[in-house]
């Protein structure tokens, strides 16, 4: 579904991605871990072409993501993204937030969009918050709305960039549980997280990035219990 070949990205003189190679198959859950500044967010943003790349290739379903205009819109509608900050539309109700994409981008009728939004809000456990505004919700609830909003576009791939990092500790679990359910349903996902227990449980593969490179990649069991690279070991012992 996703293929990154020798992806390189610079911000001015700063080399942020130094040749990333990764393939993600349909239904796979890949978790990316690594220190701050190692290029994790930048790499995720290259996948849906929120960042252009300087060398290499990113493919989504065997087509380059370096496209423009209508094609780019179409690509982005197939790739859902959830960020650390929830960035919901503050002037819209929860229900309207989830209905917006299907109506404006997919051209669904209001009626269809409402049915879908209600179904998705129920799925993330927020059916009773449909008429509230984002400011009336906790961070965990807002993040669950953000996930419902992304799912409303019926994406083939979901990208999560530290979806629980901005949350109070007691709100992390409810968001992880929604993502865990998506994994169980077979959603293809690439997740950047510092929640190692969650990574271990949900990932098919774990990638350790450092200084713009993939240092080590393996099944969770191997990465967490028997990391091969000294930098992986050092990182894991610093956070566990
Ligand atoms: P991570 O998500 O692993 O913490 P990022 O991908 O956010 O890392 O950032 C990698 C490096 O790129 C950092 O040094 C960061 O300061 C730099 N960087 C990220 N975005 C930009 C940008 N838009 N302009 C300049 N530098 C950036
Ligand atoms: Mg980041």
Short mmCIF file of C-alpha atoms and ligand atoms in Angstrom, two decimals:
data_model
loop_
_atom_site.label_atom_id
_atom_site.label_comp_id
_atom_site.label_asym_id
_atom_site.label_seq_id
_atom_site.Cartn_x
_atom_site.Cartn_y
_atom_site.Cartn_z
CA UNK A 1 0.00 0.00 0.00
CA UNK A 2 2.86 2.36 0.86
CA UNK A 3 6.34 2.20 -0.53
CA UNK A 4 9.08 4.64 0.40
CA UNK A 5 12.34 4.35 -1.47
CA UNK A 6 15.44 6.27 -0.44
CA UNK A 7 13.32 9.18 0.80
CA UNK A 8 15.40 12.27 1.49
CA UNK A 9 14.15 15.53 2.88
CA UNK A 10 16.05 18.69 3.73
CA UNK A 11 14.94 21.87 5.42
CA UNK A 12 17.52 24.27 4.03
CA UNK A 13 20.86 22.80 5.03
CA UNK A 14 19.34 20.51 7.61
CA UNK A 15 19.11 16.91 6.38
CA UNK A 16 16.03 15.59 8.13
CA UNK A 17 15.41 12.33 6.24
CA UNK A 18 18.50 10.57 4.96
CA UNK A 19 17.22 7.75 2.79
CA UNK A 20 14.17 6.08 4.29
CA UNK A 21 13.08 2.74 2.85
CA UNK A 22 9.83 1.22 3.99
CA UNK A 23 7.02 -0.89 2.60
CA UNK A 24 3.68 -1.19 4.33
CA UNK A 25 1.22 -3.84 3.22
CA UNK A 26 -2.54 -3.65 3.41
CA UNK A 27 -3.76 -4.41 6.92
CA UNK A 28 -0.38 -3.87 8.50
CA UNK A 29 0.16 -1.77 11.62
CA UNK A 30 3.58 -0.15 11.68
CA UNK A 31 4.68 1.79 14.75
CA UNK A 32 7.49 4.33 14.51
CA UNK A 33 9.44 5.17 17.63
CA UNK A 34 12.48 7.33 18.14
CA UNK A 35 13.82 10.44 19.83
CA UNK A 36 12.43 13.89 19.28
CA UNK A 37 13.79 15.49 16.14
CA UNK A 38 14.61 12.18 14.43
CA UNK A 39 12.26 12.94 11.51
CA UNK A 40 9.22 10.83 12.42
CA UNK A 41 6.64 13.56 11.81
CA UNK A 42 8.37 14.71 8.66
CA UNK A 43 8.31 11.18 7.29
CA UNK A 44 4.59 10.79 8.01
CA UNK A 45 3.95 14.13 6.31
CA UNK A 46 5.83 12.95 3.22
CA UNK A 47 3.47 10.01 2.87
CA UNK A 48 0.44 12.18 2.11
CA UNK A 49 2.60 14.82 0.45
CA UNK A 50 2.13 17.46 3.12
CA UNK A 51 5.89 17.76 2.59
CA UNK A 52 7.57 17.38 -0.76
CA UNK A 53 10.69 15.23 -0.83
CA UNK A 54 14.13 16.10 -2.20
CA UNK A 55 15.11 12.68 -3.43
CA UNK A 56 13.70 9.17 -3.62
CA UNK A 57 10.12 8.08 -4.11
CA UNK A 58 6.94 7.70 -2.08
CA UNK A 59 4.23 5.54 -3.57
CA UNK A 60 0.69 4.95 -2.37
CA UNK A 61 -1.01 2.01 -4.07
CA UNK A 62 1.70 1.96 -6.74
CA UNK A 63 1.32 5.62 -7.68
CA UNK A 64 3.64 8.44 -6.76
CA UNK A 65 2.28 10.81 -4.11
CA UNK A 66 4.08 13.75 -5.73
CA UNK A 67 0.95 14.99 -7.47
CA UNK A 68 -1.00 18.24 -7.54
CA UNK A 69 -4.49 19.63 -7.63
CA UNK A 70 -7.32 17.17 -8.01
CA UNK A 71 -5.07 14.14 -7.83
CA UNK A 72 -3.58 15.37 -4.57
CA UNK A 73 -7.05 15.93 -3.10
CA UNK A 74 -8.00 12.43 -4.11
CA UNK A 75 -4.84 10.99 -2.56
CA UNK A 76 -5.36 12.89 0.70
CA UNK A 77 -8.97 11.77 0.92
CA UNK A 78 -7.71 8.18 1.02
CA UNK A 79 -5.17 8.81 3.77
CA UNK A 80 -6.52 9.87 7.14
CA UNK A 81 -4.25 11.75 9.50
CA UNK A 82 -4.55 12.43 13.20
CA UNK A 83 -2.13 14.81 14.87
CA UNK A 84 -1.01 15.44 18.40
CA UNK A 85 -3.29 18.47 18.59
CA UNK A 86 -6.87 17.73 17.75
CA UNK A 87 -7.49 20.72 15.44
CA UNK A 88 -11.24 20.30 15.17
CA UNK A 89 -13.26 23.15 13.69
CA UNK A 90 -14.15 25.11 16.87
CA UNK A 91 -17.25 26.78 15.45
CA UNK A 92 -18.86 23.48 14.42
CA UNK A 93 -20.54 20.87 16.59
CA UNK A 94 -18.97 17.46 16.94
CA UNK A 95 -21.46 16.06 14.45
CA UNK A 96 -20.78 18.84 11.94
CA UNK A 97 -17.04 18.27 12.29
CA UNK A 98 -17.46 14.65 11.27
CA UNK A 99 -19.97 15.43 8.48
CA UNK A 100 -17.86 18.17 6.87
CA UNK A 101 -15.39 16.06 4.84
CA UNK A 102 -17.94 13.65 3.36
CA UNK A 103 -20.12 16.59 2.25
CA UNK A 104 -17.49 18.98 0.90
CA UNK A 105 -14.91 16.53 -0.42
CA UNK A 106 -16.87 13.38 -1.23
CA UNK A 107 -20.06 15.14 -2.28
CA UNK A 108 -22.32 13.09 -0.01
CA UNK A 109 -25.80 14.29 0.83
CA UNK A 110 -26.39 15.79 4.27
CA UNK A 111 -28.54 12.86 5.15
CA UNK A 112 -25.89 10.29 4.22
CA UNK A 113 -23.17 12.26 5.96
CA UNK A 114 -25.24 12.50 9.12
CA UNK A 115 -25.93 8.76 9.23
CA UNK A 116 -22.26 8.01 8.74
CA UNK A 117 -21.18 10.59 11.33
CA UNK A 118 -23.59 9.21 13.90
CA UNK A 119 -22.34 5.70 13.25
CA UNK A 120 -18.71 6.78 13.65
CA UNK A 121 -19.37 8.80 16.78
CA UNK A 122 -21.01 5.74 18.29
CA UNK A 123 -17.98 3.73 17.31
CA UNK A 124 -15.62 6.05 19.19
CA UNK A 125 -18.01 6.14 22.15
CA UNK A 126 -19.28 9.70 21.68
CA UNK A 127 -22.83 9.32 20.37
CA UNK A 128 -24.07 11.48 23.24
CA UNK A 129 -21.70 14.37 22.40
CA UNK A 130 -22.87 14.93 18.81
CA UNK A 131 -24.42 18.34 19.51
CA UNK A 132 -21.59 19.64 21.71
CA UNK A 133 -18.85 21.97 20.55
CA UNK A 134 -15.20 20.86 20.72
CA UNK A 135 -14.47 23.29 23.57
CA UNK A 136 -17.01 21.44 25.70
CA UNK A 137 -15.10 18.15 25.42
CA UNK A 138 -12.05 16.75 27.19
CA UNK A 139 -8.85 16.31 25.20
CA UNK A 140 -9.42 12.57 24.95
CA UNK A 141 -12.93 13.12 23.64
CA UNK A 142 -11.71 15.70 21.13
CA UNK A 143 -9.07 13.31 19.89
CA UNK A 144 -11.70 10.60 19.44
CA UNK A 145 -13.77 13.06 17.38
CA UNK A 146 -10.67 13.77 15.30
CA UNK A 147 -10.36 10.04 14.64
CA UNK A 148 -14.07 9.78 13.73
CA UNK A 149 -13.65 12.75 11.40
CA UNK A 150 -10.71 11.08 9.66
CA UNK A 151 -12.61 7.79 9.37
CA UNK A 152 -15.60 9.57 7.80
CA UNK A 153 -13.54 9.88 4.62
CA UNK A 154 -13.31 6.06 4.47
CA UNK A 155 -9.52 6.18 4.26
CA UNK A 156 -7.48 3.19 3.16
CA UNK A 157 -4.60 4.22 5.38
CA UNK A 158 -4.48 6.04 8.71
CA UNK A 159 -1.48 8.02 9.90
CA UNK A 160 -1.24 8.89 13.59
CA UNK A 161 1.36 11.37 14.81
CA UNK A 162 1.68 11.05 18.58
CA UNK A 163 -2.09 10.99 19.01
CA UNK A 164 -1.90 10.84 22.81
CA UNK A 165 1.10 13.08 23.56
CA UNK A 166 -0.96 16.17 24.33
CA UNK A 167 -3.36 14.33 26.64
CA UNK A 168 -3.53 14.09 30.39
CA UNK A 169 -2.41 10.58 31.40
CA UNK A 170 -5.88 9.45 32.44
CA UNK A 171 -7.23 10.24 28.94
CA UNK A 172 -4.61 8.30 26.97
CA UNK A 173 -6.27 4.91 27.36
CA UNK A 174 -9.60 5.83 25.75
CA UNK A 175 -7.82 7.07 22.61
CA UNK A 176 -5.50 4.07 22.40
CA UNK A 177 -8.48 1.79 22.75
CA UNK A 178 -10.13 3.35 19.68
CA UNK A 179 -6.93 2.83 17.69
CA UNK A 180 -6.63 -0.72 18.99
CA UNK A 181 -10.15 -1.44 17.69
CA UNK A 182 -9.17 -0.10 14.28
CA UNK A 183 -6.21 -2.45 14.24
CA UNK A 184 -8.49 -5.36 15.07
CA UNK A 185 -10.71 -4.40 12.13
CA UNK A 186 -7.73 -4.60 9.81
CA UNK A 187 -7.11 -0.90 9.18
CA UNK A 188 -3.70 -0.19 7.69
CA UNK A 189 -1.93 2.25 9.98
CA UNK A 190 1.36 3.98 10.56
CA UNK A 191 1.55 5.25 14.11
CA UNK A 192 4.18 7.44 15.74
CA UNK A 193 3.94 7.01 19.49
CA UNK A 194 5.87 7.02 22.75
CA UNK A 195 3.41 4.56 24.29
CA UNK A 196 5.65 1.51 24.27
CA UNK A 197 3.17 -0.90 25.86
CA UNK A 198 0.64 0.00 23.20
CA UNK A 199 3.25 -0.26 20.43
CA UNK A 200 4.18 -3.70 21.59
CA UNK A 201 0.61 -4.86 21.65
CA UNK A 202 -0.71 -3.38 18.43
CA UNK A 203 2.25 -3.29 16.02
CA UNK A 204 3.01 -5.86 13.39
CA UNK A 205 6.33 -4.12 12.97
CA UNK A 206 8.20 -1.52 14.97
CA UNK A 207 10.61 0.93 13.41
CA UNK A 208 13.22 2.77 15.38
CA UNK A 209 14.26 6.05 13.74
CA UNK A 210 17.19 8.20 14.73
CA UNK A 211 18.76 11.17 12.99
CA UNK A 212 16.73 10.80 9.83
CA UNK A 213 17.36 7.10 9.33
CA UNK A 214 15.67 3.83 10.11
CA UNK A 215 18.15 2.32 12.53
CA UNK A 216 16.27 -0.87 13.24
CA UNK A 217 13.04 -2.54 12.19
CA UNK A 218 11.47 -5.72 13.50
CA UNK A 219 8.56 -7.42 15.19
CA UNK A 220 7.74 -5.82 18.55
CA UNK A 221 8.98 -8.80 20.51
CA UNK A 222 12.43 -8.51 18.98
CA UNK A 223 12.73 -4.71 19.17
CA UNK A 224 11.58 -4.50 22.77
CA UNK A 225 13.25 -7.56 24.25
CA UNK A 226 16.27 -7.99 22.06
CA UNK A 227 17.16 -4.76 20.23
CA UNK A 228 20.17 -5.31 18.01
CA UNK A 229 21.39 -1.80 17.59
CA UNK A 230 23.04 0.00 20.52
CA UNK A 231 21.10 3.21 19.71
CA UNK A 232 17.80 1.34 19.97
CA UNK A 233 18.89 -0.11 23.31
CA UNK A 234 19.92 3.28 24.57
CA UNK A 235 16.64 4.90 23.48
CA UNK A 236 14.50 2.16 25.03
CA UNK A 237 16.38 2.21 28.30
CA UNK A 238 16.02 5.98 28.45
CA UNK A 239 12.24 5.87 28.28
CA UNK A 240 11.21 2.57 29.87
P1 LIG B 1 10.16 14.14 15.18
O1 LIG B 1 8.74 14.08 14.75
O2 LIG B 1 10.87 12.83 15.13
O3 LIG B 1 10.32 14.79 16.53
P2 LIG B 1 10.40 16.08 13.06
O4 LIG B 1 10.13 15.36 11.80
O5 LIG B 1 9.31 16.92 13.61
O6 LIG B 1 10.95 15.06 14.15
O7 LIG B 1 11.64 17.05 12.85
C1 LIG B 1 12.88 16.59 12.36
C2 LIG B 1 13.81 17.78 12.24
O8 LIG B 1 13.34 18.65 11.21
C3 LIG B 1 13.93 18.63 13.49
O9 LIG B 1 15.26 19.05 13.60
C4 LIG B 1 13.01 19.78 13.21
O10 LIG B 1 13.41 20.92 13.89
C5 LIG B 1 13.15 19.95 11.70
N1 LIG B 1 11.95 20.49 11.06
C6 LIG B 1 10.73 19.91 11.04
N2 LIG B 1 9.86 20.64 10.33
C7 LIG B 1 10.56 21.71 9.86
C8 LIG B 1 10.23 22.84 9.04
N3 LIG B 1 8.99 22.99 8.54
N4 LIG B 1 11.20 23.73 8.79
C9 LIG B 1 12.44 23.57 9.28
N5 LIG B 1 12.83 22.54 10.03
C10 LIG B 1 11.91 21.61 10.34
MG1 LIG B 2 7.00 14.58 15.72
#
